[in-house]
Each structure stands twice: as structure tokens, then as C-alpha cells.
mmCIF file of C-alpha atoms in Angstrom:
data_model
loop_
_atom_site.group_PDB
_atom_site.id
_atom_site.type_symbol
_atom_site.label_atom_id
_atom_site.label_comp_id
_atom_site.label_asym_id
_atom_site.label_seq_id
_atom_site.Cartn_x
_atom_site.Cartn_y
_atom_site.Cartn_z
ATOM 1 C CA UNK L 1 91.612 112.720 117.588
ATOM 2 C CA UNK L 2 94.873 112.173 114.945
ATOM 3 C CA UNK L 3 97.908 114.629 115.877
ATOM 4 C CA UNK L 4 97.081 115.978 112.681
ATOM 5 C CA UNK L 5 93.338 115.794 111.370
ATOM 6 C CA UNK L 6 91.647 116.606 108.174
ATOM 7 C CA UNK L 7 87.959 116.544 108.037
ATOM 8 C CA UNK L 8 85.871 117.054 105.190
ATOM 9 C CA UNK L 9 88.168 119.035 103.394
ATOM 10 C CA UNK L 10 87.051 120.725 100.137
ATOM 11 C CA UNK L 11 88.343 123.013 97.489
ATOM 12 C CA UNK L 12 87.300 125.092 94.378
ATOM 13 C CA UNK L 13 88.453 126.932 91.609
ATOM 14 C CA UNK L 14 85.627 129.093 90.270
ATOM 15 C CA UNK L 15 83.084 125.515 89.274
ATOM 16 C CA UNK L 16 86.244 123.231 89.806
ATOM 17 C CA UNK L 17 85.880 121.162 92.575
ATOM 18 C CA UNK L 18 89.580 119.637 93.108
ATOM 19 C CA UNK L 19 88.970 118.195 96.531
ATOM 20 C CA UNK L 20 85.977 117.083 97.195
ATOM 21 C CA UNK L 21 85.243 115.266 100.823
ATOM 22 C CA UNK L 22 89.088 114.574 102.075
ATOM 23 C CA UNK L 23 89.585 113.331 105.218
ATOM 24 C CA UNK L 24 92.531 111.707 106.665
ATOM 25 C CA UNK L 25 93.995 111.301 110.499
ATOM 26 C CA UNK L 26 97.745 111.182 110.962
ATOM 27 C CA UNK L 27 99.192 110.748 114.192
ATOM 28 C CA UNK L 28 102.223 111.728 115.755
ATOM 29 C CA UNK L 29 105.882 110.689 113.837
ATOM 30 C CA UNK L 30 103.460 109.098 110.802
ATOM 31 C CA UNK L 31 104.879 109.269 107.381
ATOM 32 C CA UNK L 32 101.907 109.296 105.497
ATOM 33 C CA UNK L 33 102.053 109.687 101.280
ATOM 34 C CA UNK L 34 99.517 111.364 99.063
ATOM 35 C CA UNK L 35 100.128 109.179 95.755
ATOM 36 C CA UNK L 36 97.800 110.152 92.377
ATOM 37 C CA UNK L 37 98.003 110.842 88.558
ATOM 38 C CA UNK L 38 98.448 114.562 87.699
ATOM 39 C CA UNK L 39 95.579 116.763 88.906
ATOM 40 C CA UNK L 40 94.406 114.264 91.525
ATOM 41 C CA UNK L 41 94.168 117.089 94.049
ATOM 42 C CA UNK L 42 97.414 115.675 96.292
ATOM 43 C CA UNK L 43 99.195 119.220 96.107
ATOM 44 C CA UNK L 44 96.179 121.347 97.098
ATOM 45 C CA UNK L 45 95.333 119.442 100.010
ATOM 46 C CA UNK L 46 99.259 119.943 100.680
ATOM 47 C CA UNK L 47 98.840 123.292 100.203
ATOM 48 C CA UNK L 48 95.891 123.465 102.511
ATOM 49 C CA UNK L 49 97.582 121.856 105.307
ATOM 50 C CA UNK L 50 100.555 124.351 104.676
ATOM 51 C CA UNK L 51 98.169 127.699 104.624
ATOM 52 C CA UNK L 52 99.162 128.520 101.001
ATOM 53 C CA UNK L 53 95.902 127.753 100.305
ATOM 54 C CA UNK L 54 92.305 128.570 102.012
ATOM 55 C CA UNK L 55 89.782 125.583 102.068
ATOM 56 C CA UNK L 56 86.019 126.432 100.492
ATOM 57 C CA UNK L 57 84.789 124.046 103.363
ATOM 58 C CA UNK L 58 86.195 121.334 106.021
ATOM 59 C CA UNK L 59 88.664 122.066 109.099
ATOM 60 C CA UNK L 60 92.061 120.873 109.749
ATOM 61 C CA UNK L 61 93.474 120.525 113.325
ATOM 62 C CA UNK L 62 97.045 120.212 114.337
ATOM 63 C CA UNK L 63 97.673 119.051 117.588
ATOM 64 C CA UNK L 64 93.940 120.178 118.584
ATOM 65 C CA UNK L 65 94.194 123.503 116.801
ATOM 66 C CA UNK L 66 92.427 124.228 114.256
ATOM 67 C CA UNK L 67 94.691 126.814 112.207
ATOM 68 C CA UNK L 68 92.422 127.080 108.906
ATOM 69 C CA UNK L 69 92.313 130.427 110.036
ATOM 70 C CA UNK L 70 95.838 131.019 110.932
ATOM 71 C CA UNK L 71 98.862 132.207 107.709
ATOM 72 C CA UNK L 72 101.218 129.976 107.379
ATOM 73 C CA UNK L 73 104.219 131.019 109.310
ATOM 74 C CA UNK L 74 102.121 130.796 112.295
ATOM 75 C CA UNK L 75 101.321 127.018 111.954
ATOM 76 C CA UNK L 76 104.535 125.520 112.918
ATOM 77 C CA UNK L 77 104.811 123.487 109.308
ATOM 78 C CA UNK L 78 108.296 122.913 107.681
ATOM 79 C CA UNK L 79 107.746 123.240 103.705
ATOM 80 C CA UNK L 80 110.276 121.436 101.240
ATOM 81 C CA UNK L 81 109.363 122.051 97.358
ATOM 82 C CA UNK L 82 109.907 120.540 94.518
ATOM 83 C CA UNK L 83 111.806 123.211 92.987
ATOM 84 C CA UNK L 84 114.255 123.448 96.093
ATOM 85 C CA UNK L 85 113.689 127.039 96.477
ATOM 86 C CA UNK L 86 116.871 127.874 98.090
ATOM 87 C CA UNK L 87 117.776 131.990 97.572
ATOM 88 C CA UNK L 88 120.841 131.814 95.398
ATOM 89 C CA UNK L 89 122.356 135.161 97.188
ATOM 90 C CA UNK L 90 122.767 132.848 100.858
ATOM 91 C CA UNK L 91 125.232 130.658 101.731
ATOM 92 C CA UNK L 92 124.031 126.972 102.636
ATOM 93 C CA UNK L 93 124.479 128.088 106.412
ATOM 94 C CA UNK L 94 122.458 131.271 105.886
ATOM 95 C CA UNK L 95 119.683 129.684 103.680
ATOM 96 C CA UNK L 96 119.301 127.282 106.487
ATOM 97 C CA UNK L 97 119.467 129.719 109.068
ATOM 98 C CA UNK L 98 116.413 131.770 107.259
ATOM 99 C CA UNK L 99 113.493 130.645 109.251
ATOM 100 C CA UNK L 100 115.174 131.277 112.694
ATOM 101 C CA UNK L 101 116.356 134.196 111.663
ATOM 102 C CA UNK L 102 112.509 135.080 111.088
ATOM 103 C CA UNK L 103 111.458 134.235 114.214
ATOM 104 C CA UNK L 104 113.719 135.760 116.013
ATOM 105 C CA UNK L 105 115.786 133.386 117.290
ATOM 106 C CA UNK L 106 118.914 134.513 118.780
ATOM 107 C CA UNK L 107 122.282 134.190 117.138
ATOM 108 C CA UNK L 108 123.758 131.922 119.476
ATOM 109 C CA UNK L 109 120.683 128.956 119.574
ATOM 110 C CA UNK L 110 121.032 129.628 115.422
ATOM 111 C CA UNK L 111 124.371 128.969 115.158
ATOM 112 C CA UNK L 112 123.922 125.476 117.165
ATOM 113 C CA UNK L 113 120.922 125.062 115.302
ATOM 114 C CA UNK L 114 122.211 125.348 111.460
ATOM 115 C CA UNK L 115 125.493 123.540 112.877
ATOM 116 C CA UNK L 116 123.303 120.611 113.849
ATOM 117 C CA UNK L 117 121.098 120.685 110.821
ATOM 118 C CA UNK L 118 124.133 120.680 108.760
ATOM 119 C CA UNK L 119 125.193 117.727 110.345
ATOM 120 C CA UNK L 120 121.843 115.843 110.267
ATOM 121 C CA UNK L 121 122.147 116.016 106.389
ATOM 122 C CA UNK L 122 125.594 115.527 105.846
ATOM 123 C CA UNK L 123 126.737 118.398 104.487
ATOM 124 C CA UNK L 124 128.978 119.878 107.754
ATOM 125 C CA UNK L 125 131.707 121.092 105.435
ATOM 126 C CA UNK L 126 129.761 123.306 103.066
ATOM 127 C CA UNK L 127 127.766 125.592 104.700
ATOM 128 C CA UNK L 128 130.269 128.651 103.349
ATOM 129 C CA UNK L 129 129.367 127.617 99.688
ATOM 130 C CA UNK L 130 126.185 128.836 97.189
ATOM 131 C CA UNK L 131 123.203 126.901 96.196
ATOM 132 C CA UNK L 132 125.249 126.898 92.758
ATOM 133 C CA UNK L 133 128.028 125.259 93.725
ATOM 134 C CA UNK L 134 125.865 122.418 94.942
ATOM 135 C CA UNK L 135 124.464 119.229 92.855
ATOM 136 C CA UNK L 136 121.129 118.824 92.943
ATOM 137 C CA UNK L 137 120.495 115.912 95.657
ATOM 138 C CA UNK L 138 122.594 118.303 98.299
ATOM 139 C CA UNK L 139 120.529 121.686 97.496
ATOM 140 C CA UNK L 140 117.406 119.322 98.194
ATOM 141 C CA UNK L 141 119.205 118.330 101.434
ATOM 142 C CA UNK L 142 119.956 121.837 102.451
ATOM 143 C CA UNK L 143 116.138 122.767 101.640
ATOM 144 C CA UNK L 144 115.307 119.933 103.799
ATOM 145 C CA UNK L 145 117.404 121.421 106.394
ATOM 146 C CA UNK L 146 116.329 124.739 106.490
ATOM 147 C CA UNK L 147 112.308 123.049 106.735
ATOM 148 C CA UNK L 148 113.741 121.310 109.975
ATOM 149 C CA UNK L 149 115.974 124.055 111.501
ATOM 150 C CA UNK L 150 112.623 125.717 112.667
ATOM 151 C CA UNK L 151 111.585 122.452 114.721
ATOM 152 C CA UNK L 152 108.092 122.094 113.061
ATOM 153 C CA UNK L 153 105.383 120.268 114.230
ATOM 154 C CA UNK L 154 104.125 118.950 110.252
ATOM 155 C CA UNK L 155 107.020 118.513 107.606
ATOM 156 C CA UNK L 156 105.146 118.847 104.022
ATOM 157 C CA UNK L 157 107.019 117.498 101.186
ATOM 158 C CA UNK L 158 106.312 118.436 97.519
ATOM 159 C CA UNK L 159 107.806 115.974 95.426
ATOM 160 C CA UNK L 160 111.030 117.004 96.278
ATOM 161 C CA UNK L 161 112.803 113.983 93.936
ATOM 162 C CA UNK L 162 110.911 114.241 91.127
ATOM 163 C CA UNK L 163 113.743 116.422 89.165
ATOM 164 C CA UNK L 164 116.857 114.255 90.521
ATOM 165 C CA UNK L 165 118.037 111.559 88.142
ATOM 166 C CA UNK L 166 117.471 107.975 89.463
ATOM 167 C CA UNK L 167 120.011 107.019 91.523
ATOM 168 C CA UNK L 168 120.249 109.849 93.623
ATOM 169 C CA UNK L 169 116.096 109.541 94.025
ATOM 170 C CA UNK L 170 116.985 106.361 95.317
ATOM 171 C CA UNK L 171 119.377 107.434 97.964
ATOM 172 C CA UNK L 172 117.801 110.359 99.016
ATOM 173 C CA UNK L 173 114.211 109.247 99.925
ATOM 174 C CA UNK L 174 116.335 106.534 101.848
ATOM 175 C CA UNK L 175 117.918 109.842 103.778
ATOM 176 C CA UNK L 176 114.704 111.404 104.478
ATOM 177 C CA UNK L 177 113.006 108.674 105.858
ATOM 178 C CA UNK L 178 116.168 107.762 108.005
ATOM 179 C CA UNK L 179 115.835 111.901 109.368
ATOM 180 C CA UNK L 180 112.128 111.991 109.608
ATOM 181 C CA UNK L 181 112.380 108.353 111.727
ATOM 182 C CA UNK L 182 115.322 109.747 113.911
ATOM 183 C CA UNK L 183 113.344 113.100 114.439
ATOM 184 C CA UNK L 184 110.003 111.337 114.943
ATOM 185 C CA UNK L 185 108.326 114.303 112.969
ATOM 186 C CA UNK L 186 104.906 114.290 111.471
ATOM 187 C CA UNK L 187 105.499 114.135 107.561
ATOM 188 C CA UNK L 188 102.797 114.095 104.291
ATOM 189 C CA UNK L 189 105.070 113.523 101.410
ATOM 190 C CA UNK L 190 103.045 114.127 97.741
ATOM 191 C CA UNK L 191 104.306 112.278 94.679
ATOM 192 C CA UNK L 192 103.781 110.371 91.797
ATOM 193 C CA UNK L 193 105.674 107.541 92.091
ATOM 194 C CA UNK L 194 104.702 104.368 93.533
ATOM 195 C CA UNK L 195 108.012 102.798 94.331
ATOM 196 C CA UNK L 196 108.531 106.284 96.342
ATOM 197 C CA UNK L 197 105.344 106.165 98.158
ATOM 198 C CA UNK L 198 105.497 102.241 99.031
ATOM 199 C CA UNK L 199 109.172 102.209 100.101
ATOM 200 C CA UNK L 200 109.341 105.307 102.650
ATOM 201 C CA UNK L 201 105.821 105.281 104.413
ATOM 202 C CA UNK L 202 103.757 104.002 107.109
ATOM 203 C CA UNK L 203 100.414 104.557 105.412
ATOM 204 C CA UNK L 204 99.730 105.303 101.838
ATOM 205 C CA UNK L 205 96.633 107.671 100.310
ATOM 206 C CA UNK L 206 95.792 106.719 96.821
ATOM 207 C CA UNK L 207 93.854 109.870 95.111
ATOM 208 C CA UNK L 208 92.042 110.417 92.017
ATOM 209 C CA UNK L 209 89.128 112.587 90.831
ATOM 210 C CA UNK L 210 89.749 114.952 94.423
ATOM 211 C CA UNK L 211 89.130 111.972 96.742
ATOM 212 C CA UNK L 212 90.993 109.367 98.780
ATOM 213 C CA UNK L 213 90.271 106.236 96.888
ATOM 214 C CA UNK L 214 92.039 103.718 99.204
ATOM 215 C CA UNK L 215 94.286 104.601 102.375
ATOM 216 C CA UNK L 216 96.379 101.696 104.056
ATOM 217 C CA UNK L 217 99.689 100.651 104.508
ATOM 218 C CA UNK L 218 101.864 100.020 101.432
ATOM 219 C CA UNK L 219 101.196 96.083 102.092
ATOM 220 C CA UNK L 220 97.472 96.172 101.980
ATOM 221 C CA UNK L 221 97.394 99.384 98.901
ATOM 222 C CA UNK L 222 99.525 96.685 96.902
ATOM 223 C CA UNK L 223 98.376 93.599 97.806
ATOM 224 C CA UNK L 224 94.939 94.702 98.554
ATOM 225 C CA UNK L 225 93.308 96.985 95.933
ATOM 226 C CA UNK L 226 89.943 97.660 96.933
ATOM 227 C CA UNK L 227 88.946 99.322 93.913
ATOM 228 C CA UNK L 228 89.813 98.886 90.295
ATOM 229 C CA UNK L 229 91.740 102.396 90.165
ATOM 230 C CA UNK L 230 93.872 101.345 93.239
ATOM 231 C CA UNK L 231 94.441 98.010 91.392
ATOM 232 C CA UNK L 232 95.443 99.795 88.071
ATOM 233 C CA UNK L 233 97.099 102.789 89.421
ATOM 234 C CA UNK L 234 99.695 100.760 91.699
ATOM 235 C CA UNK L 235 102.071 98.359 90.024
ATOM 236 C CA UNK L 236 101.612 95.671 87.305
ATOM 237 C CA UNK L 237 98.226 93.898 87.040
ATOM 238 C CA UNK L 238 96.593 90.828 85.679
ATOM 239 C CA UNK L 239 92.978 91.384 85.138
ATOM 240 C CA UNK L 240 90.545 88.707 84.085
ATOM 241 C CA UNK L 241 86.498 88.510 83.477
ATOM 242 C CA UNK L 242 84.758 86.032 85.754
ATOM 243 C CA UNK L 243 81.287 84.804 86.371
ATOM 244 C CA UNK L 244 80.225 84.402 90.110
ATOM 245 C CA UNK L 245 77.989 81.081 90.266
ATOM 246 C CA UNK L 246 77.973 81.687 94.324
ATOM 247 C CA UNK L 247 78.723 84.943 96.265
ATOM 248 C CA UNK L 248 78.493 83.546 99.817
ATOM 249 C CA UNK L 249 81.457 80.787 99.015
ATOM 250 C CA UNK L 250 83.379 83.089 96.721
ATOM 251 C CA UNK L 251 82.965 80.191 93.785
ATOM 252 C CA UNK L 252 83.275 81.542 90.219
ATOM 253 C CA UNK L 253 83.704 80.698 86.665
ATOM 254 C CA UNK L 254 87.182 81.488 84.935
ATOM 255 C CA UNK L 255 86.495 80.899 81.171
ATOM 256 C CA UNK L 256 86.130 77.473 81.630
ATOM 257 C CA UNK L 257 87.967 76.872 84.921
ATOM 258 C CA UNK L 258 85.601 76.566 88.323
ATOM 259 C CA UNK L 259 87.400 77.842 91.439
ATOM 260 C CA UNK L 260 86.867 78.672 94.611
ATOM 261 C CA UNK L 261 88.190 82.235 96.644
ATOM 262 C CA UNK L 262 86.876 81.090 100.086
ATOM 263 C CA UNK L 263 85.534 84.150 100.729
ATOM 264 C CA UNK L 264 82.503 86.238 100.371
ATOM 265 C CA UNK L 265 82.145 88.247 96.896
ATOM 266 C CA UNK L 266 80.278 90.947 96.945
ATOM 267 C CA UNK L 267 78.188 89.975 93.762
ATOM 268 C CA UNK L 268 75.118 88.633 92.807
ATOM 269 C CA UNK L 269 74.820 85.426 91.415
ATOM 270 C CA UNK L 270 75.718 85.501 87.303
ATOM 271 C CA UNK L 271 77.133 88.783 88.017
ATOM 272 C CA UNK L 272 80.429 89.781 85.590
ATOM 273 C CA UNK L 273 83.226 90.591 87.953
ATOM 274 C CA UNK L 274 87.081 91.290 87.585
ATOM 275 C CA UNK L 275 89.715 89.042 88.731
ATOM 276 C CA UNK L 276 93.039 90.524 89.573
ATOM 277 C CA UNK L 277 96.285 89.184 90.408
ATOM 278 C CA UNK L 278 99.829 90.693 90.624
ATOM 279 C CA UNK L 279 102.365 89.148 87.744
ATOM 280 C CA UNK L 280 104.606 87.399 90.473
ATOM 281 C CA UNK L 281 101.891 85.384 92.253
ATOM 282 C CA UNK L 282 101.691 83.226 88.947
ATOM 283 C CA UNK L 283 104.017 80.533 88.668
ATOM 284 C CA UNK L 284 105.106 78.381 85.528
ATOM 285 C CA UNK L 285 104.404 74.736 86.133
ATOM 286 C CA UNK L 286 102.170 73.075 88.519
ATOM 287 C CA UNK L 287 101.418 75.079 91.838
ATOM 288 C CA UNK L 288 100.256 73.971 95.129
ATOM 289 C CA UNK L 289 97.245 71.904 96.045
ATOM 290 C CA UNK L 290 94.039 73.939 95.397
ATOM 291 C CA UNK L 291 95.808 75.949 92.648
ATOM 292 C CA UNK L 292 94.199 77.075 89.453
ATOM 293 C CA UNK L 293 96.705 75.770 86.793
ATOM 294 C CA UNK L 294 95.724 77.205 83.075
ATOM 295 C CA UNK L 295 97.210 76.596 79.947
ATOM 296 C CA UNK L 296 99.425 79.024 78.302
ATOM 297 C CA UNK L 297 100.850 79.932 75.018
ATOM 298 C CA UNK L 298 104.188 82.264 75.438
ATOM 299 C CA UNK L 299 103.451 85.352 73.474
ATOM 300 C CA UNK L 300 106.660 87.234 75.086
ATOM 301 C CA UNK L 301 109.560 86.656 76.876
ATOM 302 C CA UNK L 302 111.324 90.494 78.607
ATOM 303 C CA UNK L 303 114.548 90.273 80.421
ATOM 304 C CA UNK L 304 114.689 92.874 83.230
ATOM 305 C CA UNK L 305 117.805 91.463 84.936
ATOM 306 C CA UNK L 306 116.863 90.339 88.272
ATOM 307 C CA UNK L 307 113.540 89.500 86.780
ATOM 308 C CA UNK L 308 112.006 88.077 83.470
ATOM 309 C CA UNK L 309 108.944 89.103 82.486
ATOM 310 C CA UNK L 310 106.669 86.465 80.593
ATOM 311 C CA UNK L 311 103.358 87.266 78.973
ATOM 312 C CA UNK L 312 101.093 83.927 77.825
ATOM 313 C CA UNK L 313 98.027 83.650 76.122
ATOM 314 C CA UNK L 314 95.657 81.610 77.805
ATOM 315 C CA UNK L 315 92.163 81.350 76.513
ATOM 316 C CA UNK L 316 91.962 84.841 74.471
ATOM 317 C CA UNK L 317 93.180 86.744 77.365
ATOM 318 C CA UNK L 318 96.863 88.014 78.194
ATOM 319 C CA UNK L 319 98.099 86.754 81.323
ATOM 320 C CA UNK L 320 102.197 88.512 82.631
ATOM 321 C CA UNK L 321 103.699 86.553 84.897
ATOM 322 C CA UNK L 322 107.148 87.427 86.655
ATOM 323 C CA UNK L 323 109.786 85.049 87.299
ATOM 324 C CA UNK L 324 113.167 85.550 89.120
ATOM 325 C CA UNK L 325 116.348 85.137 86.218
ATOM 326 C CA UNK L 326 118.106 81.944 87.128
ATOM 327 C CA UNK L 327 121.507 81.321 85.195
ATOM 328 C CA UNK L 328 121.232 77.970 85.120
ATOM 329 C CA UNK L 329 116.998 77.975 83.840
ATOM 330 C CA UNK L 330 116.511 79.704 80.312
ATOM 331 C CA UNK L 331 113.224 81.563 79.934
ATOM 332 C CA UNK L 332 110.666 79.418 77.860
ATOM 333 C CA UNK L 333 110.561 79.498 74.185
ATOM 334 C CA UNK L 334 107.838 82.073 72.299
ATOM 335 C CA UNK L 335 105.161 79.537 70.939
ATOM 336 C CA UNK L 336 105.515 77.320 73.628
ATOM 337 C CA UNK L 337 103.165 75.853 75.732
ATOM 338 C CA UNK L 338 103.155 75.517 79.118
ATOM 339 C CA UNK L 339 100.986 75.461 82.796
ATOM 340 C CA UNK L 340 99.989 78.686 84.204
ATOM 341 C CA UNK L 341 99.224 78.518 88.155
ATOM 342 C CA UNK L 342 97.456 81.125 89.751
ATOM 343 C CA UNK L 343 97.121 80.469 94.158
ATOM 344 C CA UNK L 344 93.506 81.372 94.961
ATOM 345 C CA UNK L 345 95.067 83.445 97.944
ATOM 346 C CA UNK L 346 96.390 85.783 95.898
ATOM 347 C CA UNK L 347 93.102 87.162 93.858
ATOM 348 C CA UNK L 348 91.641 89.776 94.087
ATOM 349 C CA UNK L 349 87.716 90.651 93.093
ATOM 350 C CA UNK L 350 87.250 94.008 91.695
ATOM 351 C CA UNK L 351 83.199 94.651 91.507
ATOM 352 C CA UNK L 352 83.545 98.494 91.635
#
């Protein structure tokens, strides 16, 4: 059994099911992200796991204890929210220092405590100053703190970057999964974003409709949709109709174009499938040997620094294809035509 398990979890509003059949193992130090539109159900099976809410039906176990019956401040969990949720009246030291202070923790082993939280986060030299004085990156820091001053067993984070302007998002989520690595703490961090969710954790749940569509590592979620919502809902995708002319070899029919996956589809024969394929595995020009290589008519040319984004018109459809900016290459003309190739390796077959 996972350090912390899930099983079968379910929840209802009145004749709104919002989680239906959730189950999900995470073991000890795993930094595991809930990632979903709006109203995917990712914050009520946080709030589950954190006792702020009570499951219609399923069990969740925490170090082989299962504490659906148990109020939260007896589970052990560290909470961070979205909206900081620091009490303006406390200093940083004292807002820090709440939770030991509520379990009784003597004011000697507090003082060490908040000290070395205050430390952990950077923020050594401001624990005499008010959550107002702060910017908004260091009150999320110091609400991270005071989740960790109590030593929990589960650290639940609620997007707690989503109101932070970009750049500090960026550095922060780089902090927390520095802290949660050092501390080896069990963390389920909800949000949103993608690039959040594939750059800080070890596995990544993709939600929708209540339910875990696809859970894997951020490699295999991105480069492995196994379902067209995975494929749609994380990063840029090419998607193309196909024929399948033989399921056991993986052959099919690209407009015109014959090809060959190597690999089983999933498909009768004649069947209508979707072929997928992420904008930087095509290439302009000729690819390697056993390459598809289309051609394309430039419809659009976006520079994005780094990268330049090209979208072509090959055979009705739109195909986007990213290329790195080179100073010394200009991007291809709009009307142009040019060869498209797409590496076998890289498609995927969406039959769902």
C-alpha cells in the first residue's frame, strides 16, 4: 500500500457528482500534481484529503490510517491556499508559529522551530514585520512556512501561484520543489497550469469530468497522451484524420501518404482514427530515413523568440510546426512551399 492512498473516492453535491471513482497511490516524498480545466474536481479531492471536506463514498489512508473519519487538525496535513491566508494582526514569526502554538508545543522547541522555518524560506530577517508589509511571493513563502512548521506528514497545495505575476511564479515553484525535495515530504499540488505541473513533479494526474484521465510522469503525460483530452489539454497539438489499412502492423493511410507506426493500433481495419504529433517533432526539409515528408504551403510564420512558430497547409489540413530562431536562417516566406517531415516515432494514435 502507497504512503498515502486514495481508493474509490467519490463526492456529491445534492445530484452533482464531482468525483466520481478517484483513486491514486502516492508514496513517501512524491510530488504528485492534480492538473484539470475549472471544475474538474482537483480541489475537492484536495479538500478531501485535507478533511475540509467529507467523501459520499471511498477511503483514504495515510500511512495505513484511514482518517476519513478523523477533522482535520488531527491528520497531520500542512495546508497552503491560494489566497495565502496569513492573519494580518501576526507578525511573520507569529503567523508561522500558529500551528505549534495549537498544539501545544512549548515555547522553546517553537522558537527553534519558526527560526528554522524562517530560514528554510529565506526570509530570516523579517519575521518582526506584517503580512502587509510583505510582496506577494514572500507572504506565500511565509504561508508555506507556517504549513511546514507543524512537521506534517501530507503538504496540500492549492494553487498557491496562481495570483503572483509571472516571474515570481517562476521562481517560486522552483523554491518549493527545492524545500519539498530537501524535506522529503509527501506533497499533492492542484493547478491549472501545465508548465507548473510538468516542471515541479514526479507524477502528474490529468482530470476532467471528476476522474483521473491519465496519471504518469510529466514525460509520458506529454509525450504520451493516451486519450484525446490528455492530448488536447497538455501543450500544443497536431491532429490529423487517418485510415488504418492494418491494426496488427500499425500501417495507415495519411490523405494520400501510406506509413507505417510499427506498432499495434487498436483499430479495426478501415477504422477513422486521429493522428497526433507535438509541433516540434516536425521538421522543415527532408527528415531521416523512414520519415513521412509532406508537402506544405506556409500559411503563418510567429516569432516567439527562442522559438518560431510555423503553421503550413498541407493537403486541407493545418499542420504547426516549431523551429528553434537561428540568426543566421530567416523563417520561410508565407506562400511558400516547402517539405514537411513528420518521424513515425513521434505519433501518436488517439482512438478514444
Amino acid at each position: 500500500m502507497a504512503f498515502l492512498d486514495i481508493s474509490h473516492l467519490e463526492k456529491s453535491f445534492g445530484t452533482n457528482r464531482v468525483v466520481k471513482d478517484f483513486s491514486l497511490g502516492i508514496e513517501k516524498g512524491e510530488f504528485v500534481s492534480l492538473l484539470g480545466p475549472s471544475g474538474c474536481g482537483k480541489t475537492t479531492v484536495l479538500r478531501m484529503v485535507g478533511g475540509f471536506e467529507t467523501p459520499s463514498a471511498g477511503s483514504i489512508q495515510i500511512d495505513g490510517v484511514d482518517v476519513v473519519g478523523l477533522r482535520s487538525n488531527q491528520r497531520n496535513i500542512g495546508m497552503v491556499f491560494q489566497a495565502y491566508a496569513l492573519f494580518p494582526n501576526l507578525t511573520v514569526a507569529q503567523n508561522v508559529a500558529f500551528g505549534l502554538k495549537v498544539a501545544g508545543v512549548d515555547k522553546h522547541e517553537t522558537a527553534e522551530r519558526v527560526t528554522e522555518m524562517l530560514t528554510l524560506i529565506g526570509l530570516s530577517d523579517l519575521g518582526a514585520r506584517y503580512p502587509f508589509q510583505l510582496s506577494g511571493g514572500q507572504q506565500q513563502r511565509v504561508a508555506l512556512a507556517r504549513a511546514l512548521a507543524v512537521r506534517p506528514k501530507v503538504l496540500l497545495l492549492d494553487e498557491p501561484l496562481s495570483a503572483l505575476d509571472a516571474k515570481i511564479r517562476a521562481s517560486l515553484r522552483r523554491e518549493i520543489r527545492e524545500i519539498q525535495q530537501r524535506l522529503g515530504i509527501t506533497t499533492i499540488f492542484v493547478t491549472h497550469d501545465q508548465e507548473e505541473a510538468l516542471s515541479m513533479s514526479d507524477r502528474v494526474v490529468v482530470m476532467t469530468g471528476g476522474k483521473a484521465d491519465q496519471i504518469g510522469t510529466p514525460f509520458e503525460i506529454y509525450s504520451h497522451p493516451t486519450t484525446r483530452f490528455v492530448a488536447g489539454f497538455v501543450g500544443t497539438l497536431n491532429t490529423f484524420d487517418a485510415v488504418v489499412t492494418d491494426p496488427a502492423t500499425g500501417a495507415i493511410t495519411l490523405g494520400e501518404t501510406p506509413l507505417t507506426l510499427n506498432r499495434a493500433i487498436a483499430a479495426k481495419n478501415g477504422a477513422v482514427v486521429t493522428l497526433a504529433m507535438r509541433p516540434e517533432s516536425a521538421t522543415l526539409g527532408t527528415g531521416q530515413p523512414g520519415d513521412v515528408t509532406l508537402t506544405g504551403r506556409i500559411a503563418e510564420v510567429q516569432f516567439l523568440g527562442a522559438i518560431i512558430r510555423i503553421t503550413a497547409d498541407v493537403g486541407g489540413q493545418n499542420l504547426t510546426l516549431d523551429t528553434f530562431n537561428r540568426t543566421d536562417m530567416p523563417p520561410p516566406a508565407i506562400g511558400s512551399d516547402m517539405a514537411i517531415s513528420l518521424p513515425t516515432s513521434s505519433m501518436v494514435v488517439l482512438v478514444e
